[in-house]
PDB file of C-alpha atoms in Angstrom:
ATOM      1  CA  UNK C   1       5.055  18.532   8.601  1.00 65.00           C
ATOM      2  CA  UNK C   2       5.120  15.159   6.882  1.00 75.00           C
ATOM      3  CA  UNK C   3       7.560  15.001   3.949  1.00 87.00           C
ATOM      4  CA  UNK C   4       5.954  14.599   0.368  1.00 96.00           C
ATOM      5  CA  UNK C   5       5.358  10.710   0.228  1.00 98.00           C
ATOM      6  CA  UNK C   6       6.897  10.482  -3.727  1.00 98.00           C
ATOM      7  CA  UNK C   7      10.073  10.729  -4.943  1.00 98.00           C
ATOM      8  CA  UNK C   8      10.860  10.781  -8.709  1.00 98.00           C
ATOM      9  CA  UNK C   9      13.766   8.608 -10.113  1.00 98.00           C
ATOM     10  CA  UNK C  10      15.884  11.274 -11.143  1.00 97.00           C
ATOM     11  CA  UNK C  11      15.843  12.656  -7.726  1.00 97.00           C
ATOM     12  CA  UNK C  12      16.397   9.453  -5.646  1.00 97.00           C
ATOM     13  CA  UNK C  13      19.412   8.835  -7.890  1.00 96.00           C
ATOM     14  CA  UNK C  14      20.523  12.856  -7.558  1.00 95.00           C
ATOM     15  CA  UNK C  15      20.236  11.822  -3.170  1.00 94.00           C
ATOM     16  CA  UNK C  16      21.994   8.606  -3.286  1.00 94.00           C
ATOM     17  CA  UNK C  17      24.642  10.070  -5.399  1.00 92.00           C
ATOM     18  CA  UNK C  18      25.146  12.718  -3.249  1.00 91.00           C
ATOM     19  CA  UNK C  19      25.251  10.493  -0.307  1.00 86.00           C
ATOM     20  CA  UNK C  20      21.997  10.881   1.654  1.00 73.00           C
ATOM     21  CA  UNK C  21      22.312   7.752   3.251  1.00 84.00           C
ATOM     22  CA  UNK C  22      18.842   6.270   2.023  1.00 95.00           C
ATOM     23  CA  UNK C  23      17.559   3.186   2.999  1.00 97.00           C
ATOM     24  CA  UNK C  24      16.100   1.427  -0.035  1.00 98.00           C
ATOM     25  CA  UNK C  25      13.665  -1.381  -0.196  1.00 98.00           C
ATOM     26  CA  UNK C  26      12.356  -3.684  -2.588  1.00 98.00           C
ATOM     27  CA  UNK C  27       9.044  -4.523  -2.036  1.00 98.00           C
ATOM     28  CA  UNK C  28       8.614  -7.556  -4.995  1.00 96.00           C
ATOM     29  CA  UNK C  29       4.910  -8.773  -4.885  1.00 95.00           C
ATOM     30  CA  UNK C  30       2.441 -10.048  -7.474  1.00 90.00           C
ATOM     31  CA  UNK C  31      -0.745 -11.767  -6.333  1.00 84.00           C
ATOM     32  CA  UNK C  32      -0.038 -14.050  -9.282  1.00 86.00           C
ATOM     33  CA  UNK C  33       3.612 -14.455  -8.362  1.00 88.00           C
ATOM     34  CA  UNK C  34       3.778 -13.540  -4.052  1.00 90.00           C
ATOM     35  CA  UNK C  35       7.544 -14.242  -3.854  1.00 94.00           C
ATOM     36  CA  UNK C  36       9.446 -11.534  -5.860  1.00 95.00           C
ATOM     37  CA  UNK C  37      12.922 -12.538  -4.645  1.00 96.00           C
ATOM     38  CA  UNK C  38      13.843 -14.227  -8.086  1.00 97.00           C
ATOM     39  CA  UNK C  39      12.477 -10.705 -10.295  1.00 97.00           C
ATOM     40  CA  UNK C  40      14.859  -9.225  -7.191  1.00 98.00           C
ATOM     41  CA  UNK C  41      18.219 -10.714  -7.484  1.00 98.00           C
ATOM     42  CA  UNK C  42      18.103 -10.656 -10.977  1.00 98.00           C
ATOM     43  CA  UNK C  43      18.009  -6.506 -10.964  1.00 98.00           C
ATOM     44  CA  UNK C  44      17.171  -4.224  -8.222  1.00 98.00           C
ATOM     45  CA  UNK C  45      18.246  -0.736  -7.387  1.00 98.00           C
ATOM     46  CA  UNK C  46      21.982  -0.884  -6.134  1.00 97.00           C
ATOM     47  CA  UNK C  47      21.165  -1.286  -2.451  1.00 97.00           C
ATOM     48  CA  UNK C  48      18.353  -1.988  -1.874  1.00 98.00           C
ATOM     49  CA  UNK C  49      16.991  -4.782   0.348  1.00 98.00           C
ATOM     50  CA  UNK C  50      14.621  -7.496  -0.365  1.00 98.00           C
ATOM     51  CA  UNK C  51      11.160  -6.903   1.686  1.00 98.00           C
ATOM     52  CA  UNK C  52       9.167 -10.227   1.558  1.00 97.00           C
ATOM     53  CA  UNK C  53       5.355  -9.182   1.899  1.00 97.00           C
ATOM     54  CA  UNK C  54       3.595 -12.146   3.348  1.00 94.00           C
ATOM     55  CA  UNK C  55       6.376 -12.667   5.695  1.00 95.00           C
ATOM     56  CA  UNK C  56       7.153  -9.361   7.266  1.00 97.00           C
ATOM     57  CA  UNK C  57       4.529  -6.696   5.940  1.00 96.00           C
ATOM     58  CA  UNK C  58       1.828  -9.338   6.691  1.00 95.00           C
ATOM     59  CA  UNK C  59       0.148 -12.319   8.984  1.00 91.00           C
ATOM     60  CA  UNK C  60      -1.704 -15.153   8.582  1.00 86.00           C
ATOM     61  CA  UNK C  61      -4.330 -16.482  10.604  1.00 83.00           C
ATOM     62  CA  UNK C  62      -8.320 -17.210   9.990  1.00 88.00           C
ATOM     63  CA  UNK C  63     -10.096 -16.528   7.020  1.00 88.00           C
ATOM     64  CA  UNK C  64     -11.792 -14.159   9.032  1.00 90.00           C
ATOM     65  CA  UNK C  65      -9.054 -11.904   9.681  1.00 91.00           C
ATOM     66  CA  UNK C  66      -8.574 -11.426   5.824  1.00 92.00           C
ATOM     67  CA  UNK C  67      -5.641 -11.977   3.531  1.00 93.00           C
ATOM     68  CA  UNK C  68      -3.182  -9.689   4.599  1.00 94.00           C
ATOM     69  CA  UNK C  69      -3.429  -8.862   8.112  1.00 93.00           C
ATOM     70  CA  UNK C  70      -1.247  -6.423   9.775  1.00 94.00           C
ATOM     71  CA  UNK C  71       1.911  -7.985  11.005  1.00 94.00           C
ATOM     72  CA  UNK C  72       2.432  -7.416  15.256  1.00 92.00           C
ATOM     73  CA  UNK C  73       4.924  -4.296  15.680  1.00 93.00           C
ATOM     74  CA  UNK C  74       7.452  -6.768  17.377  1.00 94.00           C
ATOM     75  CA  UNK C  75       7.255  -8.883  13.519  1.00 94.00           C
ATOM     76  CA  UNK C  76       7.863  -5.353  11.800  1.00 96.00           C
ATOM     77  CA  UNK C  77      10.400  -3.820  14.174  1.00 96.00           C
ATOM     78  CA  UNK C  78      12.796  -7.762  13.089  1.00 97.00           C
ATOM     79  CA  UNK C  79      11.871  -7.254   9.579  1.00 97.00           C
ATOM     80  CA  UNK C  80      12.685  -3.520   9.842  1.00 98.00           C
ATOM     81  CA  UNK C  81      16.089  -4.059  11.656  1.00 98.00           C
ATOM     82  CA  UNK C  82      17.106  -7.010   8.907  1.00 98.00           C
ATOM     83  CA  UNK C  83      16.258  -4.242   6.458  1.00 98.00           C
ATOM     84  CA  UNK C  84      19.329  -2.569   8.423  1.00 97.00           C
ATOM     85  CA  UNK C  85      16.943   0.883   9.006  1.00 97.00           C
ATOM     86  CA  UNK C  86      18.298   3.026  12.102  1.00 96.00           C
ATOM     87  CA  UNK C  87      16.393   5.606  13.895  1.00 95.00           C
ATOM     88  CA  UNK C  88      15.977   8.815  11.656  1.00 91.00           C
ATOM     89  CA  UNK C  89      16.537   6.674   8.673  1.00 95.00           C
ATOM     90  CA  UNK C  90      14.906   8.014   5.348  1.00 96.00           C
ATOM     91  CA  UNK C  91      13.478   5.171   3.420  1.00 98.00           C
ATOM     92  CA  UNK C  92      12.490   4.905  -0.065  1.00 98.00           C
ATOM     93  CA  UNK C  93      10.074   1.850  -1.052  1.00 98.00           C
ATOM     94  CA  UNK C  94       9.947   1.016  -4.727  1.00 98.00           C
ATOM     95  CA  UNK C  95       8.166  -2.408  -6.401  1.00 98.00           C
ATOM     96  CA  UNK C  96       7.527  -3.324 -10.032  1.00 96.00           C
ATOM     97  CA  UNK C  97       3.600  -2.972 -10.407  1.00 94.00           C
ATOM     98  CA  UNK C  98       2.130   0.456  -9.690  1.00 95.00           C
ATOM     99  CA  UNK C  99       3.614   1.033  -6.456  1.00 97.00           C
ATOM    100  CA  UNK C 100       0.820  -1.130  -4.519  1.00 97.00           C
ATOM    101  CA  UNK C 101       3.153  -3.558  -2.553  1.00 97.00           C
ATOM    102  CA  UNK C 102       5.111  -0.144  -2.270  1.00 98.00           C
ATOM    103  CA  UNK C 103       2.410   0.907  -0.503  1.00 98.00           C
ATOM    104  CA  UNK C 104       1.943  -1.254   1.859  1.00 98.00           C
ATOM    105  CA  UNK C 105       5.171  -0.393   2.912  1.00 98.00           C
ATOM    106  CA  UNK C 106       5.106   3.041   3.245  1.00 98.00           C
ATOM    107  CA  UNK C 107       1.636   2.713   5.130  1.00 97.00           C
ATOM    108  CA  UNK C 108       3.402   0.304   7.564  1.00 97.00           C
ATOM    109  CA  UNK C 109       6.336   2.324   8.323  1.00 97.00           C
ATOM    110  CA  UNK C 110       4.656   5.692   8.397  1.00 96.00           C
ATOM    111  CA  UNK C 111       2.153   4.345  11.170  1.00 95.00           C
ATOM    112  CA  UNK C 112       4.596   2.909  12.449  1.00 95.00           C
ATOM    113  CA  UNK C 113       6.569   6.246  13.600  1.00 94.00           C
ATOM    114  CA  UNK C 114       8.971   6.168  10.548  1.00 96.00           C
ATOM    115  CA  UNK C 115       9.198  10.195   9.341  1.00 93.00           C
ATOM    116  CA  UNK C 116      10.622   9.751   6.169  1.00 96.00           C
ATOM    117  CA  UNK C 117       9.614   7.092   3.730  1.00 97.00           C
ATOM    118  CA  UNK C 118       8.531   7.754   0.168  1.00 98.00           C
ATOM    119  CA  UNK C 119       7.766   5.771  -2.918  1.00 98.00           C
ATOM    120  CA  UNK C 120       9.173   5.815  -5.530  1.00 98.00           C
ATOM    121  CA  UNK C 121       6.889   7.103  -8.311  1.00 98.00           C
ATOM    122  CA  UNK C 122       6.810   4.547 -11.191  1.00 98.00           C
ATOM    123  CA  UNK C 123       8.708   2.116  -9.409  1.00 98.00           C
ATOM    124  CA  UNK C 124      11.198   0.044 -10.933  1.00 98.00           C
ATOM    125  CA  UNK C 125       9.848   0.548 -14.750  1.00 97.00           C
ATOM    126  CA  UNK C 126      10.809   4.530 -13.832  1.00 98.00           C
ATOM    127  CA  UNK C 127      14.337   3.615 -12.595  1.00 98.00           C
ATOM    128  CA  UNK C 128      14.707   1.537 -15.832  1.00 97.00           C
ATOM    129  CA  UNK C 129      13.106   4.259 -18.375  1.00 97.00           C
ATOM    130  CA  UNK C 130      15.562   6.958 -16.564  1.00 97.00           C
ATOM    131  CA  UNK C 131      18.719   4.520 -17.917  1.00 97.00           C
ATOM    132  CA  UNK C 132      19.675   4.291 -13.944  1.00 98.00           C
ATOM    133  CA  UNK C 133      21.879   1.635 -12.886  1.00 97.00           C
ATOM    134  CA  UNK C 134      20.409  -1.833 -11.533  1.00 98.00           C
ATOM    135  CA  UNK C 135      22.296  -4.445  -9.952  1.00 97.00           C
ATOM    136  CA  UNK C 136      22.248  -8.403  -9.392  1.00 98.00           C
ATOM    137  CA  UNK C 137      22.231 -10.491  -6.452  1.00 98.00           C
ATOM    138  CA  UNK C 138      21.121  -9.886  -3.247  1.00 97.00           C
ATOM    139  CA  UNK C 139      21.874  -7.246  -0.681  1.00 97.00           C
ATOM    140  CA  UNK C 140      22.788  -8.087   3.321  1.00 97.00           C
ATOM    141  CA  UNK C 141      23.195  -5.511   5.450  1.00 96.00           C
ATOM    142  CA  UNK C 142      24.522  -5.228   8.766  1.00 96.00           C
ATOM    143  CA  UNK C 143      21.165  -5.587  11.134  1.00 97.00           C
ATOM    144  CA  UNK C 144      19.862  -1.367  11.949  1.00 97.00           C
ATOM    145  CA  UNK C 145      18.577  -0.686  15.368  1.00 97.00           C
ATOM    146  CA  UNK C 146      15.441   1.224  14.504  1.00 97.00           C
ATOM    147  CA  UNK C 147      12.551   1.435  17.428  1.00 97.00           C
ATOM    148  CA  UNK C 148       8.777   1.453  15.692  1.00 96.00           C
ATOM    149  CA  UNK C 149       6.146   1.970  17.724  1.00 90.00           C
ATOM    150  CA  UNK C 150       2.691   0.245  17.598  1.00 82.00           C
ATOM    151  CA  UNK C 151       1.433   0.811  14.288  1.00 72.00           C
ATOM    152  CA  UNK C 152      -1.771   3.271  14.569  1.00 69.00           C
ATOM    153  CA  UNK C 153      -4.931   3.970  12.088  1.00 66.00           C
ATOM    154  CA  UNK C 154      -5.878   1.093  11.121  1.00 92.00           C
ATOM    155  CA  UNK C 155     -10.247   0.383  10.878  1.00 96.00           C
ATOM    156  CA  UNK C 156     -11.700  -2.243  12.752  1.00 96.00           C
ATOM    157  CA  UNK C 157     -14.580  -3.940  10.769  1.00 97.00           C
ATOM    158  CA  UNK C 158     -16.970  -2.455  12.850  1.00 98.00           C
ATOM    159  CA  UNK C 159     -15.479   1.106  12.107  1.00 97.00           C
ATOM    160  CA  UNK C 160     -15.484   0.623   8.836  1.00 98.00           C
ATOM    161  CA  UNK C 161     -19.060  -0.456   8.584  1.00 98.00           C
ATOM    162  CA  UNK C 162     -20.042   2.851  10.842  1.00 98.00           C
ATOM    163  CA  UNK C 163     -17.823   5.280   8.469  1.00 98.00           C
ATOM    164  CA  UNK C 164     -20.104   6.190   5.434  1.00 98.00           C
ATOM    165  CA  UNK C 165     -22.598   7.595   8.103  1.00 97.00           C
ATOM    166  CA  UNK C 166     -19.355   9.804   8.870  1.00 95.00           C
ATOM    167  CA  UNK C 167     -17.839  10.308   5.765  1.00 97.00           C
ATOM    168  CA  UNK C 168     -16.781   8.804   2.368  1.00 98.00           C
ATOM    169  CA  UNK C 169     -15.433   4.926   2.327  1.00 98.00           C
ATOM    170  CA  UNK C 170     -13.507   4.206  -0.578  1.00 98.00           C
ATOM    171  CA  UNK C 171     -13.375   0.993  -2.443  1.00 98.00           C
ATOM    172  CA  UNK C 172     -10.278   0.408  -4.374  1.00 98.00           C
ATOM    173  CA  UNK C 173     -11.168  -2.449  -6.445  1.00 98.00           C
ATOM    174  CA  UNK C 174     -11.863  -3.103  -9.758  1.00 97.00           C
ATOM    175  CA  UNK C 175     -15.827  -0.794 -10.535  1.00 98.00           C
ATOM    176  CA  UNK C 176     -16.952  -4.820 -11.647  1.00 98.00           C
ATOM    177  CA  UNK C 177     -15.919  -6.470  -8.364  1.00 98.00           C
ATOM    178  CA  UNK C 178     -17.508  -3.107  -6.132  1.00 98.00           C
ATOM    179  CA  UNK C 179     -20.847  -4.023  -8.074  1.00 98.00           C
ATOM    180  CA  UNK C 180     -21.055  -7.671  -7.376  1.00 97.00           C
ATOM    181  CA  UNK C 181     -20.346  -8.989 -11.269  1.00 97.00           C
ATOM    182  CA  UNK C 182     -16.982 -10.716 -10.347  1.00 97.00           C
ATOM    183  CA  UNK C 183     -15.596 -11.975  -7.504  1.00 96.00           C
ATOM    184  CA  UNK C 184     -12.096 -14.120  -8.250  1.00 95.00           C
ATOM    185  CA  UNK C 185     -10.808 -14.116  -4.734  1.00 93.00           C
ATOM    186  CA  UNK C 186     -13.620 -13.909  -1.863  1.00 95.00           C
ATOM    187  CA  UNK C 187     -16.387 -16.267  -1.272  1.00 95.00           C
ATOM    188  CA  UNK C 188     -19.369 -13.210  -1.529  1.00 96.00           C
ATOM    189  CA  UNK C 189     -19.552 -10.485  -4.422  1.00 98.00           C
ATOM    190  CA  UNK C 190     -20.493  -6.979  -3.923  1.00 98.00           C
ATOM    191  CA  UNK C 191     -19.626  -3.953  -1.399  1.00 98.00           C
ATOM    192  CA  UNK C 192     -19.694  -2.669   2.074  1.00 98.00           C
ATOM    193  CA  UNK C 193     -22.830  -0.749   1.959  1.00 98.00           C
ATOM    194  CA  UNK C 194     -22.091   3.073   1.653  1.00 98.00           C
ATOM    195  CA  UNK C 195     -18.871   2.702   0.396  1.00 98.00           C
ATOM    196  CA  UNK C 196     -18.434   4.669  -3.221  1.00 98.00           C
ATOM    197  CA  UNK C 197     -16.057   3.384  -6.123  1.00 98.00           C
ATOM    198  CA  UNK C 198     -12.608   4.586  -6.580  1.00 98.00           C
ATOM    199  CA  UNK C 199     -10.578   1.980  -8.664  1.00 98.00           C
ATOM    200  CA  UNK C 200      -6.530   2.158  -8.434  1.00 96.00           C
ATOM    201  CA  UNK C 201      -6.650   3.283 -11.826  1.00 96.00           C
ATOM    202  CA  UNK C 202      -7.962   6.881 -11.176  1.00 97.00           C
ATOM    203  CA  UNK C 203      -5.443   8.172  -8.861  1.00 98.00           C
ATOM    204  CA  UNK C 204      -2.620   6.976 -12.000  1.00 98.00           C
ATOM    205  CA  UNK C 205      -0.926   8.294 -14.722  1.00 96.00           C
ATOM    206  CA  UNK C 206       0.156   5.014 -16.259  1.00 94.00           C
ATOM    207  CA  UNK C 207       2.774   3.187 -13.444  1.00 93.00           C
ATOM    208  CA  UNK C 208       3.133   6.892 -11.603  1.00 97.00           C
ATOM    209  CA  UNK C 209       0.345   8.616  -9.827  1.00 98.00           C
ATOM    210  CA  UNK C 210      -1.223  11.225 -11.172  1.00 98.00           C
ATOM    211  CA  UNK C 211      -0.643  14.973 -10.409  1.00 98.00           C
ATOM    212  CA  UNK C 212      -1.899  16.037  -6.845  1.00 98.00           C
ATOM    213  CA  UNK C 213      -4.575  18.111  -8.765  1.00 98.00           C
ATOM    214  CA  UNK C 214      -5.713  15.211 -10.809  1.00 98.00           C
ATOM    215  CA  UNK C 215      -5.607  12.650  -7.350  1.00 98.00           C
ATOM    216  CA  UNK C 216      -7.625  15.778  -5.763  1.00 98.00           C
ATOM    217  CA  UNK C 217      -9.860  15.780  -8.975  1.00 98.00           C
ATOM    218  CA  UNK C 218     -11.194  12.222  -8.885  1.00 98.00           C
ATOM    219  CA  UNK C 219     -11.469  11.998  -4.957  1.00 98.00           C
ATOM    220  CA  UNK C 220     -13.605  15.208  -5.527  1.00 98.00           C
ATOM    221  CA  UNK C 221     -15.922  13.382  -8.391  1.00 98.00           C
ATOM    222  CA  UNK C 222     -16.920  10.768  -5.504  1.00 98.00           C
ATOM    223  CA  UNK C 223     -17.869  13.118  -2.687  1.00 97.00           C
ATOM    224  CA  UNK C 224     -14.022  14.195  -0.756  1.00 97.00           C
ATOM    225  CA  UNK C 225     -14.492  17.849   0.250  1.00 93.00           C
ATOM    226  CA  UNK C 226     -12.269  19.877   2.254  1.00 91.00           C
ATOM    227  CA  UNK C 227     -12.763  18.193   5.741  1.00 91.00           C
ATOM    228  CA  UNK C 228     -14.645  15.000   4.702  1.00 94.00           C
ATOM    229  CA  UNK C 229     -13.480  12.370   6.365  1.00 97.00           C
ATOM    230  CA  UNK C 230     -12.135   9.443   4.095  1.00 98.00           C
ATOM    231  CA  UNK C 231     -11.243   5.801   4.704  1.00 98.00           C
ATOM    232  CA  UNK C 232     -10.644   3.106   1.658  1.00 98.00           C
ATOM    233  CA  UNK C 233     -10.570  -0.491   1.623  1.00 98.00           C
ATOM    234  CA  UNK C 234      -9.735  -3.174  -1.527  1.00 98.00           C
ATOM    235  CA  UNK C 235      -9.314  -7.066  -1.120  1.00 97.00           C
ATOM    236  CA  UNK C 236      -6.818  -7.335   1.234  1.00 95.00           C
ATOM    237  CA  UNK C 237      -6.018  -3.994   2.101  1.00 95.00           C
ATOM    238  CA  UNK C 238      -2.725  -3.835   0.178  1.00 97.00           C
ATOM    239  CA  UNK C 239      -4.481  -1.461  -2.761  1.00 98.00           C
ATOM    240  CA  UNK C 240      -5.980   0.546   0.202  1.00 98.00           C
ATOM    241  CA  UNK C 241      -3.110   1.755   1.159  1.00 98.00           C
ATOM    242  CA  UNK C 242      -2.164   2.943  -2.140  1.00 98.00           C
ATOM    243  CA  UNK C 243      -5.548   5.035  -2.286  1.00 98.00           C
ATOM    244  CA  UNK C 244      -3.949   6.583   1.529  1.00 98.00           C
ATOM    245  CA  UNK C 245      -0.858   7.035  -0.368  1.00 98.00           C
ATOM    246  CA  UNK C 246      -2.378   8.900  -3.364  1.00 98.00           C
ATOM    247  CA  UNK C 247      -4.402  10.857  -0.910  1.00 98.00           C
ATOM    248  CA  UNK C 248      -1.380  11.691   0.889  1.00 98.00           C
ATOM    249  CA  UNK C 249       0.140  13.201  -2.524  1.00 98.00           C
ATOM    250  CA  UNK C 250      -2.627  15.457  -2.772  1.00 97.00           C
ATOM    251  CA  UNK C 251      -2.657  16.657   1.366  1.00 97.00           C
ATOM    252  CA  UNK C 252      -5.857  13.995   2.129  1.00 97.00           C
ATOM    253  CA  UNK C 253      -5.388  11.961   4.784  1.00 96.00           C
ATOM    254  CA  UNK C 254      -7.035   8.565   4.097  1.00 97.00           C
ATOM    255  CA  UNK C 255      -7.980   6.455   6.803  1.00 97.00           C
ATOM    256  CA  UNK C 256      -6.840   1.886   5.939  1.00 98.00           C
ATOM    257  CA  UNK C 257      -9.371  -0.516   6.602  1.00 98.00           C
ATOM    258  CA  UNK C 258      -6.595  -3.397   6.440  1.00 96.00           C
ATOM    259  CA  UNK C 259      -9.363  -6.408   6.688  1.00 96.00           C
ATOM    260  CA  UNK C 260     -11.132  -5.198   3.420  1.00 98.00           C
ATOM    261  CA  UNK C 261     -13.183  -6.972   1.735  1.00 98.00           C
ATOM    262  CA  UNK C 262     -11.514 -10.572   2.606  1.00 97.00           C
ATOM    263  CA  UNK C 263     -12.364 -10.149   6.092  1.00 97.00           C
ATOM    264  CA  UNK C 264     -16.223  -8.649   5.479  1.00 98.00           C
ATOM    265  CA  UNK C 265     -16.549 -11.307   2.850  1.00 97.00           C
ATOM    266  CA  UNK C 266     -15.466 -13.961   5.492  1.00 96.00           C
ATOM    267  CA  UNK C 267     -17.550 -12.598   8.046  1.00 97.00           C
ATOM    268  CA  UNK C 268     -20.551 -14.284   8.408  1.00 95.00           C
ATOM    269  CA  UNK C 269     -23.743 -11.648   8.833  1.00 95.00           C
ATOM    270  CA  UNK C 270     -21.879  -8.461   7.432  1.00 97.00           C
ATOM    271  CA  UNK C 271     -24.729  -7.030   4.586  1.00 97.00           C
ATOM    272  CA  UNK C 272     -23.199  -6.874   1.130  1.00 98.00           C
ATOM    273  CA  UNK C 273     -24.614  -4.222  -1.241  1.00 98.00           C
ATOM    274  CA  UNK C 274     -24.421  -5.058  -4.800  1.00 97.00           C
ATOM    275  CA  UNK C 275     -24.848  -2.610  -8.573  1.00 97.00           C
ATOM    276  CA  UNK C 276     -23.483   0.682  -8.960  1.00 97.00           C
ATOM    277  CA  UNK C 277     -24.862   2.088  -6.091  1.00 96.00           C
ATOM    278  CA  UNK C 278     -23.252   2.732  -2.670  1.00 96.00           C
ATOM    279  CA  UNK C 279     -26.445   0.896  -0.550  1.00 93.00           C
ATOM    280  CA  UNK C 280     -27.630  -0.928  -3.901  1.00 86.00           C
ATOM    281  CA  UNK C 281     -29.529  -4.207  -3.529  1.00 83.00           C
ATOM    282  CA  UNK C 282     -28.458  -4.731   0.217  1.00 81.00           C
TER     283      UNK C 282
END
């Protein structure tokens, strides 16, 4: 049985206290500022290793591939092993804006074949409001040995296009950007046709996720029932896999188109729908 993705600041101090051996990573990324390492050594949970997302949770190639593709399992398995994770680890992923680099994370390692990796709920503004300690610099530790396998789950653009005639596609963004009004990142505005709005913002309680009733609450409003098949996309895919991580919180397994919208946007004859409509204005 998977372990409950979240883990409360109180309680993640109360484990490391006690000695639980927990890995703990820092997952410091802003789109406006992509290289948290500065925010890091300056104060980070005492431990905790610097996770840099473009570099290790994260490729680059064409356009077409989208903004954050997934990295190969070889790229995650170094980064993991710098990290200084072992097999059988537990990990605990924190960042300092809403837990969506965090979730990235968590997605990665999960599919990956890591059991136990949580969030922490809040993130660092939790830590900090629970008077916890913090500490400076930055944190080496002696290279782990972990073994990840081939991370799994992950839409194709193809299957993500086919999945509203399954089931209910998610998009994560913003409700202006799903209808079309603003687009500040991709080339095209609008939505993969079929796919119903769920912005970040519903599945919160301010920086922490809302209660498991209230995540199962809003993916109700926009058509989840018992059995539906879900899958969510965003921009890049990061936010996505905060909407499988919220889902996860409330026992829904949430299927991660990683492409999202900057690889359908960047893909040249993929329909866009546009208003507040799932197949609007196609």
């Amino acid at each position: 049985m998977p372990v409950f993705p979240l883990i409360s600041a109180r309680d993640l101090h109360e484990r490391i206290q006690a000695g639980g051996g927990i890995r703990l990573l820092d997952v410091r990324y802003r789109l406006d500022q992509p290289d948290g390492r500065a925010d890091y050594r300056a104060a980070h949970l005492p431990g905790a290793v610097y996770v840099d997302m473009d570099t290790e949770l994260a490729t680059h190639g064409a356009a077409s591939e989208g903004r954050h593709p997934l990295p190969s399992r070889e790229t995650l398995q170094d980064a993991a092993r710098r990290w200084g994770l072992d097999d059988a680890d537990a990990v605990v992923v924190y960042d300092d804006y809403r837990s969506v680099a965090a979730a990235r994370a968590w997605w990665l390692l999960r599919q990956a074949g890591v059991a136990d990796v949580r969030v922490l709920d809040g993130g660092l503004s939790a830590w900090r409001a629970a008077g916890l300690p913090l500490e400076q610099g930055e944190v080496v530790p002696a290279p782990g040995s972990v073994t990840l396998g081939d991370p799994v789950g992950g839409l194709t653009i193809d299957e993500a296009a086919a999945w509203p005639e399954r089931g209910v596609l998610l998009d994560a963004r913003a409700p202006e950007r799903y209808r079309g009004e603003t687009e500040p990142y991709d080339p095209i505005a609008g939505h993969i046709p079929g796919a119903v709005s769920l912005p970040a913002d519903a599945v919160l309680n301010g920086d922490a996720f809302a209660s498991p009733d209230a995540v199962r609450a809003a993916f109700e409003a926009v058509g989840v029932t018992d059995g539906t098949p879900v899958a969510a996309y965003c921009g890049s895919g990061l936010t996505a896999a905060h909407t499988a991580l919220a889902g996860a919180s409330a026992g829904i397994d949430v299927a991660v188109y990683p492409g999202s919208w900057s690889q359908w946007s960047n893909t040249p004859g993929r329909p866009v729908a546009t208003g507040p409509e799932p197949r609007g204005g196609v």
